[in-house]
Coordinates of C-alpha atoms in Angstrom, one line a residue:
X1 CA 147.7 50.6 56.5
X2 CA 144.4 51.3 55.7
X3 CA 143.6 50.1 51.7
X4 CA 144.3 48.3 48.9
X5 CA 147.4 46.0 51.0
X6 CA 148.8 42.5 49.4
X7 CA 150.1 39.6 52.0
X8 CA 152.8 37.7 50.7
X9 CA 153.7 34.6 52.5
X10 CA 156.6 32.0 52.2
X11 CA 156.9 29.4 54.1
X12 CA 160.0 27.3 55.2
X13 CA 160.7 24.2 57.7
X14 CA 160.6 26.5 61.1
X15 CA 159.2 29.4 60.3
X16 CA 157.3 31.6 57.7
X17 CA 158.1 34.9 56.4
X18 CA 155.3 37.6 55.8
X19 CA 155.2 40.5 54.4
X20 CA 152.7 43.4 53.9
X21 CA 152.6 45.7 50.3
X22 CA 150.9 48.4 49.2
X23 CA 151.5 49.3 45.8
X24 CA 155.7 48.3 46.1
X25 CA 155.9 49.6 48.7
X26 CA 156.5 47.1 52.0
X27 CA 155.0 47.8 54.7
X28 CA 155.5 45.0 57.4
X29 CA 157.8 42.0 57.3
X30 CA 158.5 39.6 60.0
X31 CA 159.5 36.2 60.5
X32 CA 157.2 34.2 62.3
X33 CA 159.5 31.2 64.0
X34 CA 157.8 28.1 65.3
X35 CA 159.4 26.7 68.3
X36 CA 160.6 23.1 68.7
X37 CA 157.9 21.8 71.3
X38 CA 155.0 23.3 69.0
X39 CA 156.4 21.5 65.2
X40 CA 156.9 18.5 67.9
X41 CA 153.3 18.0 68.1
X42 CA 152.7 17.3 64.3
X43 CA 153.4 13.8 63.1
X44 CA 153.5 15.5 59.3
X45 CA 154.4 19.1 57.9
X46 CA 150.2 19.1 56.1
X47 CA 149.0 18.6 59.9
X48 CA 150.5 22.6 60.3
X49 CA 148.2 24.3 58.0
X50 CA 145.6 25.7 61.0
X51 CA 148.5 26.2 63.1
X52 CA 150.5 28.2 60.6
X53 CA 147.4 30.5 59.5
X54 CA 146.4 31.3 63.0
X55 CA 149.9 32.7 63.6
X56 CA 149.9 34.5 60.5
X57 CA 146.7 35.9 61.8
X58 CA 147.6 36.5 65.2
X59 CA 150.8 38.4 64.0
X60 CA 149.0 40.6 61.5
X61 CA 146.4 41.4 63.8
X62 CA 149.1 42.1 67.1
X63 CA 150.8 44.5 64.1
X64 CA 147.6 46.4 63.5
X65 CA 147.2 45.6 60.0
X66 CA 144.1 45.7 58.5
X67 CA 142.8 42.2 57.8
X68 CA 139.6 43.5 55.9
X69 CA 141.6 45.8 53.6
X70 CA 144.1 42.6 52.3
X71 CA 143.2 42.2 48.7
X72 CA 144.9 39.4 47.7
X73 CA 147.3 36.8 49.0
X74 CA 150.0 35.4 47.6
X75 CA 152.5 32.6 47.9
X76 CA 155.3 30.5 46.5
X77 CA 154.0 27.7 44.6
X78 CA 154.6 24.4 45.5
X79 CA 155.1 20.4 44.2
X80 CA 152.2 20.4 42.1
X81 CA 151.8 19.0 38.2
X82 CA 153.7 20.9 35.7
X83 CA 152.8 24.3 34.8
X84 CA 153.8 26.9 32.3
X85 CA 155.3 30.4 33.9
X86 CA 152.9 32.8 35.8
X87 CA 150.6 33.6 38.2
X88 CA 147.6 31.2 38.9
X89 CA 144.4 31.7 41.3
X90 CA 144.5 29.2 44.1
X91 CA 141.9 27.3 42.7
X92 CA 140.1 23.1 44.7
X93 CA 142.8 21.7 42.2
X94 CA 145.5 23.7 43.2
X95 CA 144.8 22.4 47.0
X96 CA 143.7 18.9 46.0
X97 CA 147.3 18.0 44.5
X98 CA 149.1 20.2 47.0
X99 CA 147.4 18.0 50.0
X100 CA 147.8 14.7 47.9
X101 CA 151.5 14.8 47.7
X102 CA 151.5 13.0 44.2
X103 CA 153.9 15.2 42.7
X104 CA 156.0 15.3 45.8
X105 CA 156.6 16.9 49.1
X106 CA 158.2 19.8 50.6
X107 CA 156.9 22.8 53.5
X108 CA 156.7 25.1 49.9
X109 CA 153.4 23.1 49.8
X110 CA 152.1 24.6 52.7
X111 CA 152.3 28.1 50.7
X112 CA 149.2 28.0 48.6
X113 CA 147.0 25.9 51.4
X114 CA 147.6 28.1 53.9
X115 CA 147.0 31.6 51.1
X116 CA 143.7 29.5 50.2
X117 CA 143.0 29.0 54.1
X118 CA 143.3 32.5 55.0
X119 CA 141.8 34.1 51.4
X120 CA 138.3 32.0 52.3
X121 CA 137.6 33.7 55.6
X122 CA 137.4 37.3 53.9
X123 CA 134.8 37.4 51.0
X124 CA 137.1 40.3 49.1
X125 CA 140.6 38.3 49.3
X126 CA 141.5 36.4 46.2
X127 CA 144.6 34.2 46.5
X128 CA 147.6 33.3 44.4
X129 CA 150.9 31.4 43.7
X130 CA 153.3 32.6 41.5
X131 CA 156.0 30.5 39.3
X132 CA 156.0 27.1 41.4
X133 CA 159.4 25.1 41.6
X134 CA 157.4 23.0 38.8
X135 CA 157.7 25.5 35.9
X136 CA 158.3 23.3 33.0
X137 CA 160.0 24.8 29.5
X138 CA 162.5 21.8 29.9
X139 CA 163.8 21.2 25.7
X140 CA 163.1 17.4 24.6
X141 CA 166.2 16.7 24.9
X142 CA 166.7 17.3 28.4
X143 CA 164.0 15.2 29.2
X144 CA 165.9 12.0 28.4
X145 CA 167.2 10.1 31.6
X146 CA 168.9 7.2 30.6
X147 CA 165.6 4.8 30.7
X148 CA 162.5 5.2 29.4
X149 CA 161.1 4.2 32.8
X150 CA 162.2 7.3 34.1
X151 CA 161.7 11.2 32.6
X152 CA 164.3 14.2 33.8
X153 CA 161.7 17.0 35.7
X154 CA 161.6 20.4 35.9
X155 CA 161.6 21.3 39.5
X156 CA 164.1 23.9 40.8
X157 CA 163.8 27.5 42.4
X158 CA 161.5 29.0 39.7
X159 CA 160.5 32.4 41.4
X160 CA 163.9 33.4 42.7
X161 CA 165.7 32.4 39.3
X162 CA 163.1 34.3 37.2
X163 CA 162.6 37.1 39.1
X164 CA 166.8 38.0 39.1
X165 CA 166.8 37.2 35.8
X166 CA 164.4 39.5 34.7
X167 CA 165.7 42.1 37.3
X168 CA 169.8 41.4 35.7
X169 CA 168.2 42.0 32.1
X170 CA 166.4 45.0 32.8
X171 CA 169.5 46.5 34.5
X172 CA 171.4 46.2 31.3
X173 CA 168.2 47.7 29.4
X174 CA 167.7 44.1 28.1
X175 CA 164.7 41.8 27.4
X176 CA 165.2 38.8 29.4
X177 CA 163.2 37.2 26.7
X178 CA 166.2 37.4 24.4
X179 CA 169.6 36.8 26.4
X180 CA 171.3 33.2 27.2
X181 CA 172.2 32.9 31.1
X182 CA 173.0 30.3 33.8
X183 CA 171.9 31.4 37.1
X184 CA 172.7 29.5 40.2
X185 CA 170.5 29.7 43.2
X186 CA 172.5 29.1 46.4
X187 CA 170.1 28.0 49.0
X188 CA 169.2 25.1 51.6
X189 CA 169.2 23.4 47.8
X190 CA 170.7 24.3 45.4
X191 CA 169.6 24.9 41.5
X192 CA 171.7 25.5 38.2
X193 CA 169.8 26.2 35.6
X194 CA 170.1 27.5 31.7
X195 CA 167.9 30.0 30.8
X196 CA 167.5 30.5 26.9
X197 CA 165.5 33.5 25.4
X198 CA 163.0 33.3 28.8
X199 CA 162.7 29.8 28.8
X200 CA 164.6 27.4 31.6
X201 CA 165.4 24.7 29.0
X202 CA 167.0 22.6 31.9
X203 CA 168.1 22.5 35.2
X204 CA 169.3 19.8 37.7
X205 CA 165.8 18.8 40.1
X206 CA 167.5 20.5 43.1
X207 CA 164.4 18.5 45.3
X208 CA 165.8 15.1 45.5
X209 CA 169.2 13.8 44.2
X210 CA 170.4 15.6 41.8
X211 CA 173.3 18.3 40.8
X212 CA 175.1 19.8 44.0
X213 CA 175.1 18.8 47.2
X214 CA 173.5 21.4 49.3
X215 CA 173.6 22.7 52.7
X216 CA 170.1 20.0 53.5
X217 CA 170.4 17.6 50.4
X218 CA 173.0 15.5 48.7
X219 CA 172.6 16.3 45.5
X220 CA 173.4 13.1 42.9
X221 CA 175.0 9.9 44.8
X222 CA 177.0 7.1 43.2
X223 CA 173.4 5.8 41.6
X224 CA 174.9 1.8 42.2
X225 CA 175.9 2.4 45.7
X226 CA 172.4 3.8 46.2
X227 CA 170.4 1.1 45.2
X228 CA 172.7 -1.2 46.9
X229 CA 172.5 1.1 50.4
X230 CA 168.4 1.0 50.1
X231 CA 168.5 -2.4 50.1
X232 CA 170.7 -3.3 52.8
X233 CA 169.9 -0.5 55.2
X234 CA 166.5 -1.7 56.2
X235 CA 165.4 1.9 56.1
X236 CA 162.0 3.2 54.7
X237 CA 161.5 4.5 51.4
X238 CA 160.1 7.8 53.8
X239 CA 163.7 7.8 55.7
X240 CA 165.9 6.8 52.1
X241 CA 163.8 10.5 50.6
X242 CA 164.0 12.2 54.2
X243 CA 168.4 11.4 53.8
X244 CA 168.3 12.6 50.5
X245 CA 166.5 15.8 50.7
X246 CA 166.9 17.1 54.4
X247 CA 169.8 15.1 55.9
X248 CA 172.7 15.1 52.9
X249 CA 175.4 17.7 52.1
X250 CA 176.8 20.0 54.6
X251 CA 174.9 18.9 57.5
X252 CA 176.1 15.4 56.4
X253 CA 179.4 15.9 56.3
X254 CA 180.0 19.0 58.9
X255 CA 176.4 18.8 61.5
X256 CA 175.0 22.2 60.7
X257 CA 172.5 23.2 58.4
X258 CA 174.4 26.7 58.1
X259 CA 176.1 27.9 55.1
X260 CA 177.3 31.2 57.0
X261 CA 178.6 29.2 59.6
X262 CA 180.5 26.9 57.9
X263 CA 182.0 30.3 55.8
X264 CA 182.9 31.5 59.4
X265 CA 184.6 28.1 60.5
X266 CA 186.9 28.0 57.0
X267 CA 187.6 32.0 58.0
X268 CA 188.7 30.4 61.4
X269 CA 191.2 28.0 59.7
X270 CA 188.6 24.7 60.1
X271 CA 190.5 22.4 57.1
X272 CA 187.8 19.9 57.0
X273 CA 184.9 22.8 56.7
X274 CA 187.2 24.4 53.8
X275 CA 187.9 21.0 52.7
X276 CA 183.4 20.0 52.3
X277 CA 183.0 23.7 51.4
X278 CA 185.2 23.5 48.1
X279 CA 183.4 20.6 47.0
X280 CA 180.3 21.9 47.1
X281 CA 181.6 24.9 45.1
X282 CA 183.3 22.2 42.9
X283 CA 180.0 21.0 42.3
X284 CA 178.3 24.0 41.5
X285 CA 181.0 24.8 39.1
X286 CA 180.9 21.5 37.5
X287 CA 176.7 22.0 37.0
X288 CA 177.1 25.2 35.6
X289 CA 180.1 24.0 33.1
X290 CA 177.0 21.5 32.0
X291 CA 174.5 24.3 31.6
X292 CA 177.0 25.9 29.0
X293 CA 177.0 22.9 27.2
X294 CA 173.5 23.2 26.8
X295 CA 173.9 26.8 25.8
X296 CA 175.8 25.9 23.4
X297 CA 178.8 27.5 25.1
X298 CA 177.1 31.3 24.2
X299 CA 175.9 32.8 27.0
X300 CA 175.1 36.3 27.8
X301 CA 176.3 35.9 31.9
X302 CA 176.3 34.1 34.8
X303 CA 174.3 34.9 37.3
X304 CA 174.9 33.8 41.3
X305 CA 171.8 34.7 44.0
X306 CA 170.7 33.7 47.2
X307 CA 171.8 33.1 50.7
X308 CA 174.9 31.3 50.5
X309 CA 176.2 34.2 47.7
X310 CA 176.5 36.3 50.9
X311 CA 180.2 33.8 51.1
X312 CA 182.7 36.0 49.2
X313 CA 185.1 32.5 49.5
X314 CA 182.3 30.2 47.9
X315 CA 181.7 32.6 45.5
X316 CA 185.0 33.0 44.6
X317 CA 185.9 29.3 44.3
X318 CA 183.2 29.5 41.6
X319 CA 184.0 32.2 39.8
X320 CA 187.8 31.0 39.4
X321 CA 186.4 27.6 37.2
X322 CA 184.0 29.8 35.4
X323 CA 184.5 33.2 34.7
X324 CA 186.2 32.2 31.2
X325 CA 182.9 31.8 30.1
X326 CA 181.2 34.7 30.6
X327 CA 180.4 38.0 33.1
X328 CA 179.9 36.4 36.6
X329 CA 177.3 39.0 38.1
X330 CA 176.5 38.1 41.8
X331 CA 173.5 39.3 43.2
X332 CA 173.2 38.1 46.8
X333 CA 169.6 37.1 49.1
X334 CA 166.5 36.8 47.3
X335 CA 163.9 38.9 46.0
X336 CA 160.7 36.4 46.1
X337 CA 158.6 38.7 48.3
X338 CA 158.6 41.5 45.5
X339 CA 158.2 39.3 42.7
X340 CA 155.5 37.9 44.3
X341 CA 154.1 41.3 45.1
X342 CA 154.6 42.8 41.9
X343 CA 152.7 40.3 40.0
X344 CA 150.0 40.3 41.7
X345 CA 149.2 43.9 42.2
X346 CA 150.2 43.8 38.3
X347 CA 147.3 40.9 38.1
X348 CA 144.7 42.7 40.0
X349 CA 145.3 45.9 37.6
X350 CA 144.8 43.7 34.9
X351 CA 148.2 43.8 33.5
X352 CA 149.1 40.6 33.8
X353 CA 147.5 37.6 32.9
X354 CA 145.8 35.4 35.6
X355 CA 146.1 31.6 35.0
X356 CA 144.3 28.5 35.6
X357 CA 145.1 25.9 37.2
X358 CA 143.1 22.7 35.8

């Protein structure tokens, strides 16, 4: 582990993953879990950027990779403005909007802080996001809301989507820059999204209140009831967004944040899990019937990843509503790390273009 290594990171709400590359090949990957008692002590997720780098450190170090010989660092991007697809270098701007929380907030944010944190204390580290949730190549049309107070936005699981995508098209020796597909990310949110000739002309905004519920969010609500609920509730506008986007969908409805466990409770003969778990299929189904629509209703597959496709019984209540539609090709987990890892080692060579963020 001595030359030429790339650190990916990815953070989530109790933990970050990590992983060590050289060339494509990984070398290290690990976890890093933060225990309840230390996330206790922040009053706000930004306040864990020194704590998260020095554990990353720490780990690295404990692991005997060689800090000095880390190249680059890179990261999934987070809320900032809208971007067109790529790789960017982690630039004041990058960081400046990522700490202001103007375009939203969510731990993915910690990603490039905590790359540009760690990148500044080795003089030969350059750091990097790759494909933020903010991606934009929405059409016109799917900007429209319903008011001109309020514009439709691009934010869904960009990396994960793009990356199986690309992965599906090459398997069928394919250019993913000329096939029609709806791939669903099934995650702690949950993203539908129709991809047309390498574009992602529209998607529901899987961060707060729209499309599925999800195993952390509630997806679209009654929009009357809603306003009527804020109102009367005498909650904040902090603890309305903190419902919506961490405290909805299957841990509203069942307690758990687990979309394995809830598979094993319906496997167990739970009727209420089965009964909440259908649904959310339901849902997904219905999103992805809305995605054909915007296809055009010609599409060259359907394509199901992340966690959750590890349920053969969710999957299956999805495939049953749309499978009349096209190929349903289900491709389990997520394959961020290598995307992320690829690119960048493809950047440093000078094969891909590196973008900037302004």
């Amino acid at each position: 582990m001595n030359q030429d290594l790339i650190l990916v990171i990815n953070p989530m709400a109790v933990y970050t993953r990590v992983a060590i590359y050289q060339n494509y090949n990984i070398l290290f990957l690990k976890d890093i879990m933060y225990p309840d008692q230390d996330l206790g002590r922040f009053s706000h997720y930004l306040e864990q950027v020194n704590y998260r780098r020095d554990k990353i450190l720490s780990e690295l170090d404990a692991n005997g990779i060689c800090l000095e010989c880390i190249k680059a660092i890179v990261s999934r991007g987070g809320l900032i403005k809208p971007v067109k697809s790529g790789i960017y270098e982690i630039n004041d701007a990058i960081v400046h909007d990522l700490k202001s929380s103007e375009y939203g907030q969510d731990y993915v944010d910690l990603g490039g802080i905590v790359a540009k944190e760690i990148s500044d204390l080795y003089p030969e580290m350059r750091a990097f996001i790759l494909d933020p949730v903010v991606v934009d190549e929405f059409s016109d049309l799917a900007r429209f809301s319903g008011h001109p107070d309020f514009d439709r936005k691009s934010v869904f699981h960009t990396l994960n989507q793009k990356a199986m995508a690309k992965r599906h098209a090459k398997a069928l020796m394919r250019k993913y820059s000329e096939m029609k597909l709806i791939v669903v990310h099934l995650g702690s949110g949950i993203s539908v999204s129709a991809h047309c000739n390498g574009c992602v002309i529209d998607s529901n905004q899987v961060l707060d209140g729209d499309g599925p519920f999800s195993p952390e969010r509630t997806g679209s609500l009654p929009l009357g009831d809603m306003i009527r609920y804020c109102f009367r509730s005498g909650k904040s506008e902090e603890e309305i967004l903190d419902m919506i986007q961490h405290k909805g969908g299957l841990f509203a409805y069942l307690g758990t944040y687990s979309a394995l466990e809830v598979d094993s409770r319906v496997a167990q003969g739970d009727k209420e899990a089965e009964k909440v778990f259908e649904a959310m299929a339901y849902q997904v189904s219905k999103e992805i019937g809305a995605m054909y629509a915007v296809l055009n209703s010609e599409i060259d597959g359907i394509i199901i990843t992340g966690g959750i496709a590890n349920s053969h019984w969710f999957v299956n209540k999805i495939t049953e509503r749309v499978d009349n539609m096209g190929p349903v090709h289900v491709y389990p987990g997520v394959i961020e790390l290598d995307s992320m890892a690829q690119v960048t080692l493809a950047a440093l060579r000078g094969d891909e273009v590196i973008l900037e963020y302004k």
